[in-house]
Amino acid sequence: MKAMMLGLAVAALTAPGIAQQTTGAAAGNFRLTDMAGRNVALSDYKGKTVVLEWHNPGCPFVRKHYDSGNMQRTQAAATAGGAVWLTINSGAPGKQGNMTPAEAQAQFAKDGSKATRYLLDPRGVVGKGYGAKTTPHLYIIDPAGKLVYQGGIDDKPTANAGDIAGARNHVTAALAEMKAGEPVSVAESRPYGCSVKYPES
Amino acid sequence: MIVRLLALLVALFLTAPAAAQLAAQPRHIAIELVAESDTPAPGSEVTLALASKPDPGWHGYWKNPGDAGIETTLNWTLPAGLTAGALEYPVPHRLVIGGLMNYVYEGPFAQFVRLKLPTGLAPGTKLPIAVKADYLVCTNEICVPETAQLSTMLTVGDGAIRPERRAQFDAWRTAMPKPLGSPAVFQVENGRTRIAVPWPADQTAPDPYFFPLTDGAVAYAAPQSVGRDGDRLVIDTQAGGKTPGEIAGVLALGDGRGFAVRAAPGTVAPVRPEAAFSWATALAAFGGAILGGLILNVMPCVFPILSLKALSLARAGGGERGARAEALAYSAGVILVCLALGGAILALRAGGASVGWAFQLQDPRVILVLLLLVTGIALNLAGLFELSAPGAINRLAAGGKGGAFLTGALAAFVATPCTGPFMGAALGAALILPTAAALAVFAGLGLGLALPFLAIGFVPALRRRLPKPGPWMATLRRVLSVPMFLTSLALGWVLWRQAGGQGLVVGALAVLLMAFALLAVGTRQRKGAPVPWGLSIPLLAISLGAALLLRPEAVRPAADYGQPFSEARLAALRQANKPVFAYFTADWCVTCKVNEKVAIETDTVADAFEKGGVEVLVGDWTDGDPALGRFIEAHNRAGVPLYLWYAPGAAQPRVLPQVLTPAMLADLPAKAGIGS
């Protein structure tokens, strides 16, 4: 029964075109397979803070945050604080960043990712349902299932790793505010990076 | 030589990191930093271009990259005192990949930066200019952020520009968006963003697309629909989730032109009929239309017809049913003609044609027919002949209903020129309302026009109040012919304005022929002899046929007393110590057109300028002529309208405000102490 409801939720997200999740509203549920072949649904993490990170290992903007260790630090801090971190790859087969589960496991290990799960979305269903446009593109869902942040990882839209030091990390800041019981002060920002490599439909 | 060598060394030093990077990975956009003048003058501005050539299959990004991507950032290393302005982007293209919108350049493009030099630089001073440009370049598959270290060496000099450099910059300049002279308005409502951009109704706008600069104002990948609403283009698209305080962007047309737009919050009614609209507005417009129609009854162009009909009703005397039927027939005639005219306007509007209410009066042929009709009615009222028309009309009129219907139709048709002052608001609303509601407004106008007549027909008390028929009616008829003759005089004037002197002569001849025909009819009628239709009908036909001879005169040039602007011509006139009024306009500039109609092209101004010996120079920037663009920029205006007044002997022109009045212009020669 639960699986059926999840299936319906996924169907609801498959609406054509790129939708957008509304900040402050309930985040749309989804179910994907992770790189280990396990089924993962957003609803599995009810009661927990969930961070969604759109990922493409070949994108220079993603590399900026992984090669500098910034993304892994952000992930570690988030999970240490009790949050669940789901990295999602919506790259279509044949396009940059698309990986088989095995390739994803190798990349995950190589980058030393601290994410809770690495999810594969090759049809772009969840990416389009969330309106994910760039890699990276980040979303935070609160324990009640409400979307409280969507946008870039920080406020320095460049590919230069040297800019990380002076940037405001929107995710870290939002998680800290949530922990302190305060509203998220920057609930939306403009994501920056490469476009998500969706399939041409 | 040594200086040049040093400059080269400096340049080499500055580009060294870039060179290192180049060796590491080839760049996908070749960028060259080019200055318009290599020897800019102190205190001036010099335009620098980042001339870029993406590799085949690669694209660079606009300032707003769209759903993904980043804008170019520049880091300048400039000599003390020099300042660089913001990066100016040419009009981009659209590229949709996997459902995401990208605003890009797929071919060669050039971005501009204006560099300001301080005053007091010694000629010959070397100015090494260096900039680090960070930008993103992508294919449909992958993205690469690149860094370019660019440099050039300028020498303080006289600001001379080499001709080939100027031509190159002018070509790049044509791709830059032009500022529209009038502000735009936007409204976010029910998840839609509508932006109304000022655009003259008589200008085509092929394949328009709005490139938003303000983030979150519109959903980039959503389709845009563009409708026309008089002097506005209305872009209607899905909202982007934020309601900004201002929406900036570029309106690009399919023919390569682009216009910078800044829209302030306001009300933008949906243009397409299926879109939502306010019933309150429609009802208010309907009420206004009825009121306006009511007022029209006392207008000189309608009153005689109405009185004529009222009299005939009074003359008919008795029959309650007959009176009602006639009143209804009259109302039907009025309302149907109003609806027909309204429908025609809406149809033409939908086709993008430039029409307004009373559009049918813009054609001299229609005017001539109206002139003949009105003169005929006037002659009838004056007693030249009696309207005992033959055939079908006669039979219709005999019953009263047919005649009443035709009278109503005529009243509505001739009433349209009178609608302007009273009906402006209601008609304006009608033209932006959905078709059905707009037609209701036109029907309301007809209903208002017919209302007094309906009252007379349906309220016997009112009819009883009408004076009894008697000899006084003949006198009143004669009196009523006076405003009718005045109306034909007015129509004659309109004919002259529209078709020129020749048109007026044709019109006068036609009227004369008709008068002869009617005179013949009237003379025979008074003698009791049979009406000589055999003579009169051909004469009437010829006079009506004269309408076919008329052609609307070609559109007159923007100013018939102006001459095309050129800097050489301006210099020559100023050399000759002549006062010069130079104005810069474009067909796509609404403010310009309004100023020309209400101020510049008025007789007051023409007279004042003629008396003062003022030379008028007209710069037409419709096609974005770069030479004019430079001249306009030199006067600290980004675009048209620009109005310059050069008093004789004055070193600098006076920049006049963007909104002109005839008095303001007419006063110019007198204030300069000439012409009076």
mmCIF file of N, CA, C and O in Angstrom, chain B residues 615-667:
data_model
loop_
_atom_site.group_PDB
_atom_site.id
_atom_site.type_symbol
_atom_site.label_atom_id
_atom_site.label_comp_id
_atom_site.label_asym_id
_atom_site.label_seq_id
_atom_site.Cartn_x
_atom_site.Cartn_y
_atom_site.Cartn_z
ATOM 1 N N GLU B 615 16.352 76.420 -38.340
ATOM 2 C CA GLU B 615 16.529 75.239 -39.181
ATOM 3 C C GLU B 615 16.205 73.989 -38.332
ATOM 4 O O GLU B 615 16.631 73.898 -37.186
ATOM 5 N N VAL B 616 15.434 73.105 -38.926
ATOM 6 C CA VAL B 616 15.061 71.896 -38.190
ATOM 7 C C VAL B 616 15.788 70.694 -38.795
ATOM 8 O O VAL B 616 15.721 70.460 -40.003
ATOM 9 N N LEU B 617 16.512 69.976 -37.965
ATOM 10 C CA LEU B 617 17.205 68.779 -38.411
ATOM 11 C C LEU B 617 16.563 67.560 -37.743
ATOM 12 O O LEU B 617 16.325 67.572 -36.540
ATOM 13 N N VAL B 618 16.278 66.557 -38.544
ATOM 14 C CA VAL B 618 15.615 65.370 -38.019
ATOM 15 C C VAL B 618 16.549 64.174 -38.127
ATOM 16 O O VAL B 618 16.984 63.813 -39.220
ATOM 17 N N GLY B 619 16.868 63.589 -36.995
ATOM 18 C CA GLY B 619 17.682 62.370 -36.991
ATOM 19 C C GLY B 619 16.769 61.178 -36.770
ATOM 20 O O GLY B 619 16.134 61.057 -35.732
ATOM 21 N N ASP B 620 16.671 60.310 -37.762
ATOM 22 C CA ASP B 620 15.786 59.150 -37.653
ATOM 23 C C ASP B 620 16.614 57.931 -37.238
ATOM 24 O O ASP B 620 17.446 57.433 -37.993
ATOM 25 N N TRP B 621 16.366 57.462 -36.022
ATOM 26 C CA TRP B 621 17.167 56.371 -35.448
ATOM 27 C C TRP B 621 16.433 55.035 -35.533
ATOM 28 O O TRP B 621 16.756 54.099 -34.813
ATOM 29 N N THR B 622 15.435 54.973 -36.416
ATOM 30 C CA THR B 622 14.608 53.762 -36.496
ATOM 31 C C THR B 622 15.443 52.505 -36.707
ATOM 32 O O THR B 622 15.216 51.475 -36.088
ATOM 33 N N ASP B 623 16.426 52.610 -37.600
ATOM 34 C CA ASP B 623 17.231 51.413 -37.879
ATOM 35 C C ASP B 623 18.473 51.355 -36.993
ATOM 36 O O ASP B 623 19.379 50.556 -37.229
ATOM 37 N N GLY B 624 18.510 52.198 -35.950
ATOM 38 C CA GLY B 624 19.619 52.136 -35.001
ATOM 39 C C GLY B 624 20.949 52.577 -35.597
ATOM 40 O O GLY B 624 22.001 52.073 -35.221
ATOM 41 N N ASP B 625 20.918 53.527 -36.543
ATOM 42 C CA ASP B 625 22.127 54.027 -37.185
ATOM 43 C C ASP B 625 23.216 54.346 -36.156
ATOM 44 O O ASP B 625 23.028 55.187 -35.278
ATOM 45 N N PRO B 626 24.357 53.670 -36.228
ATOM 46 C CA PRO B 626 25.387 53.841 -35.196
ATOM 47 C C PRO B 626 25.935 55.261 -35.110
ATOM 48 O O PRO B 626 26.245 55.740 -34.023
ATOM 49 N N ALA B 627 26.027 55.940 -36.267
ATOM 50 C CA ALA B 627 26.556 57.309 -36.236
ATOM 51 C C ALA B 627 25.637 58.195 -35.396
ATOM 52 O O ALA B 627 26.094 58.972 -34.556
ATOM 53 N N LEU B 628 24.318 58.061 -35.617
ATOM 54 C CA LEU B 628 23.359 58.826 -34.816
ATOM 55 C C LEU B 628 23.455 58.399 -33.358
ATOM 56 O O LEU B 628 23.395 59.230 -32.451
ATOM 57 N N GLY B 629 23.597 57.094 -33.145
ATOM 58 C CA GLY B 629 23.695 56.560 -31.785
ATOM 59 C C GLY B 629 24.845 57.212 -31.028
ATOM 60 O O GLY B 629 24.710 57.596 -29.875
ATOM 61 N N ARG B 630 25.972 57.357 -31.694
ATOM 62 C CA ARG B 630 27.128 57.990 -31.048
ATOM 63 C C ARG B 630 26.827 59.435 -30.708
ATOM 64 O O ARG B 630 27.164 59.929 -29.641
ATOM 65 N N PHE B 631 26.183 60.134 -31.659
ATOM 66 C CA PHE B 631 25.873 61.543 -31.431
ATOM 67 C C PHE B 631 24.917 61.672 -30.238
ATOM 68 O O PHE B 631 25.083 62.536 -29.384
ATOM 69 N N ILE B 632 23.918 60.788 -30.178
ATOM 70 C CA ILE B 632 22.947 60.836 -29.078
ATOM 71 C C ILE B 632 23.653 60.562 -27.752
ATOM 72 O O ILE B 632 23.443 61.260 -26.764
ATOM 73 N N GLU B 633 24.528 59.573 -27.763
ATOM 74 C CA GLU B 633 25.267 59.238 -26.544
ATOM 75 C C GLU B 633 26.137 60.389 -26.091
ATOM 76 O O GLU B 633 26.297 60.629 -24.897
ATOM 77 N N ALA B 634 26.691 61.096 -27.050
ATOM 78 C CA ALA B 634 27.561 62.222 -26.719
ATOM 79 C C ALA B 634 26.784 63.305 -25.974
ATOM 80 O O ALA B 634 27.375 64.164 -25.329
ATOM 81 N N HIS B 635 25.451 63.277 -26.088
ATOM 82 C CA HIS B 635 24.643 64.260 -25.372
ATOM 83 C C HIS B 635 23.989 63.641 -24.144
ATOM 84 O O HIS B 635 22.924 64.066 -23.695
ATOM 85 N N ASN B 636 24.647 62.596 -23.652
ATOM 86 C CA ASN B 636 24.260 61.982 -22.380
ATOM 87 C C ASN B 636 22.855 61.414 -22.376
ATOM 88 O O ASN B 636 22.187 61.379 -21.367
ATOM 89 N N ARG B 637 22.424 61.007 -23.527
ATOM 90 C CA ARG B 637 21.142 60.313 -23.598
ATOM 91 C C ARG B 637 21.428 58.939 -24.174
ATOM 92 O O ARG B 637 22.182 58.814 -25.141
ATOM 93 N N ALA B 638 20.823 57.954 -23.570
ATOM 94 C CA ALA B 638 21.053 56.607 -24.078
ATOM 95 C C ALA B 638 20.294 56.399 -25.383
ATOM 96 O O ALA B 638 20.653 55.559 -26.183
ATOM 97 N N GLY B 639 19.234 57.157 -25.587
ATOM 98 C CA GLY B 639 18.448 56.916 -26.800
ATOM 99 C C GLY B 639 17.487 58.047 -27.085
ATOM 100 O O GLY B 639 17.590 59.134 -26.509
ATOM 101 N N VAL B 640 16.575 57.767 -28.010
ATOM 102 C CA VAL B 640 15.589 58.764 -28.380
ATOM 103 C C VAL B 640 14.415 58.723 -27.401
ATOM 104 O O VAL B 640 14.200 57.681 -26.774
ATOM 105 N N PRO B 641 13.631 59.767 -27.238
ATOM 106 C CA PRO B 641 13.786 61.040 -27.943
ATOM 107 C C PRO B 641 14.906 61.910 -27.360
ATOM 108 O O PRO B 641 15.188 61.841 -26.170
ATOM 109 N N LEU B 642 15.490 62.692 -28.244
ATOM 110 C CA LEU B 642 16.462 63.699 -27.817
ATOM 111 C C LEU B 642 16.153 64.959 -28.605
ATOM 112 O O LEU B 642 16.011 64.913 -29.832
ATOM 113 N N TYR B 643 16.010 66.068 -27.886
ATOM 114 C CA TYR B 643 15.690 67.348 -28.524
ATOM 115 C C TYR B 643 16.770 68.354 -28.154
ATOM 116 O O TYR B 643 17.014 68.590 -26.965
ATOM 117 N N LEU B 644 17.414 68.905 -29.180
ATOM 118 C CA LEU B 644 18.513 69.830 -28.940
ATOM 119 C C LEU B 644 18.182 71.184 -29.556
ATOM 120 O O LEU B 644 17.696 71.257 -30.691
ATOM 121 N N TRP B 645 18.462 72.209 -28.803
ATOM 122 C CA TRP B 645 18.251 73.571 -29.298
ATOM 123 C C TRP B 645 19.583 74.289 -29.315
ATOM 124 O O TRP B 645 20.232 74.438 -28.281
ATOM 125 N N TYR B 646 20.008 74.671 -30.510
ATOM 126 C CA TYR B 646 21.251 75.419 -30.668
ATOM 127 C C TYR B 646 20.881 76.872 -30.943
ATOM 128 O O TYR B 646 20.490 77.217 -32.061
ATOM 129 N N ALA B 647 21.000 77.718 -29.922
ATOM 130 C CA ALA B 647 20.786 79.142 -30.132
ATOM 131 C C ALA B 647 21.975 79.655 -30.953
ATOM 132 O O ALA B 647 23.073 79.114 -30.853
ATOM 133 N N PRO B 648 21.763 80.708 -31.770
ATOM 134 C CA PRO B 648 22.868 81.194 -32.591
ATOM 135 C C PRO B 648 24.042 81.601 -31.693
ATOM 136 O O PRO B 648 23.855 82.296 -30.697
ATOM 137 N N GLY B 649 25.199 81.145 -32.032
ATOM 138 C CA GLY B 649 26.399 81.543 -31.303
ATOM 139 C C GLY B 649 26.631 80.788 -30.008
ATOM 140 O O GLY B 649 27.689 80.918 -29.404
ATOM 141 N N ALA B 650 25.653 80.019 -29.545
ATOM 142 C CA ALA B 650 25.839 79.303 -28.280
ATOM 143 C C ALA B 650 26.867 78.193 -28.476
ATOM 144 O O ALA B 650 26.897 77.524 -29.508
ATOM 145 N N ALA B 651 27.707 78.014 -27.470
ATOM 146 C CA ALA B 651 28.763 77.018 -27.588
ATOM 147 C C ALA B 651 28.163 75.614 -27.463
ATOM 148 O O ALA B 651 28.600 74.682 -28.113
ATOM 149 N N GLN B 652 27.160 75.482 -26.590
ATOM 150 C CA GLN B 652 26.584 74.165 -26.307
ATOM 151 C C GLN B 652 25.094 74.176 -26.614
ATOM 152 O O GLN B 652 24.430 75.194 -26.429
ATOM 153 N N PRO B 653 24.569 73.074 -27.070
ATOM 154 C CA PRO B 653 23.123 73.018 -27.274
ATOM 155 C C PRO B 653 22.407 72.902 -25.930
ATOM 156 O O PRO B 653 22.991 72.465 -24.949
ATOM 157 N N ARG B 654 21.147 73.322 -25.935
ATOM 158 C CA ARG B 654 20.329 73.096 -24.754
ATOM 159 C C ARG B 654 19.570 71.791 -24.986
ATOM 160 O O ARG B 654 18.926 71.621 -26.017
ATOM 161 N N VAL B 655 19.678 70.873 -24.036
ATOM 162 C CA VAL B 655 18.935 69.614 -24.153
ATOM 163 C C VAL B 655 17.547 69.860 -23.595
ATOM 164 O O VAL B 655 17.383 70.182 -22.418
ATOM 165 N N LEU B 656 16.539 69.736 -24.455
ATOM 166 C CA LEU B 656 15.154 70.004 -24.026
ATOM 167 C C LEU B 656 14.592 68.755 -23.360
ATOM 168 O O LEU B 656 15.066 67.649 -23.574
ATOM 169 N N PRO B 657 13.547 68.955 -22.545
ATOM 170 C CA PRO B 657 12.950 67.789 -21.875
ATOM 171 C C PRO B 657 12.380 66.780 -22.871
ATOM 172 O O PRO B 657 12.142 67.125 -24.026
ATOM 173 N N GLN B 658 12.125 65.565 -22.380
ATOM 174 C CA GLN B 658 11.637 64.517 -23.279
ATOM 175 C C GLN B 658 10.156 64.662 -23.583
ATOM 176 O O GLN B 658 9.650 63.973 -24.455
ATOM 177 N N VAL B 659 9.480 65.491 -22.814
ATOM 178 C CA VAL B 659 8.079 65.745 -23.126
ATOM 179 C C VAL B 659 7.949 67.203 -23.521
ATOM 180 O O VAL B 659 8.277 68.096 -22.751
ATOM 181 N N LEU B 660 7.503 67.451 -24.747
ATOM 182 C CA LEU B 660 7.488 68.799 -25.297
ATOM 183 C C LEU B 660 6.068 69.358 -25.313
ATOM 184 O O LEU B 660 5.100 68.619 -25.364
ATOM 185 N N THR B 661 6.004 70.702 -25.287
ATOM 186 C CA THR B 661 4.732 71.358 -25.541
ATOM 187 C C THR B 661 4.974 72.351 -26.670
ATOM 188 O O THR B 661 6.112 72.815 -26.849
ATOM 189 N N PRO B 662 3.927 72.683 -27.446
ATOM 190 C CA PRO B 662 4.120 73.644 -28.538
ATOM 191 C C PRO B 662 4.669 74.966 -28.017
ATOM 192 O O PRO B 662 5.549 75.569 -28.642
ATOM 193 N N ALA B 663 4.157 75.419 -26.851
ATOM 194 C CA ALA B 663 4.590 76.710 -26.314
ATOM 195 C C ALA B 663 6.087 76.698 -26.022
ATOM 196 O O ALA B 663 6.811 77.648 -26.336
ATOM 197 N N MET B 664 6.542 75.590 -25.448
ATOM 198 C CA MET B 664 7.951 75.479 -25.097
ATOM 199 C C MET B 664 8.814 75.644 -26.343
ATOM 200 O O MET B 664 9.826 76.357 -26.330
ATOM 201 N N LEU B 665 8.407 75.019 -27.429
ATOM 202 C CA LEU B 665 9.185 75.095 -28.675
ATOM 203 C C LEU B 665 9.042 76.467 -29.318
ATOM 204 O O LEU B 665 10.019 77.048 -29.791
ATOM 205 N N ALA B 666 7.811 76.985 -29.329
ATOM 206 C CA ALA B 666 7.571 78.258 -29.998
ATOM 207 C C ALA B 666 8.307 79.396 -29.309
ATOM 208 O O ALA B 666 8.660 80.393 -29.940
ATOM 209 N N ASP B 667 8.553 79.227 -28.008
ATOM 210 C CA ASP B 667 9.247 80.277 -27.256
ATOM 211 C C ASP B 667 10.742 80.302 -27.525
ATOM 212 O O ASP B 667 11.414 81.273 -27.202
#
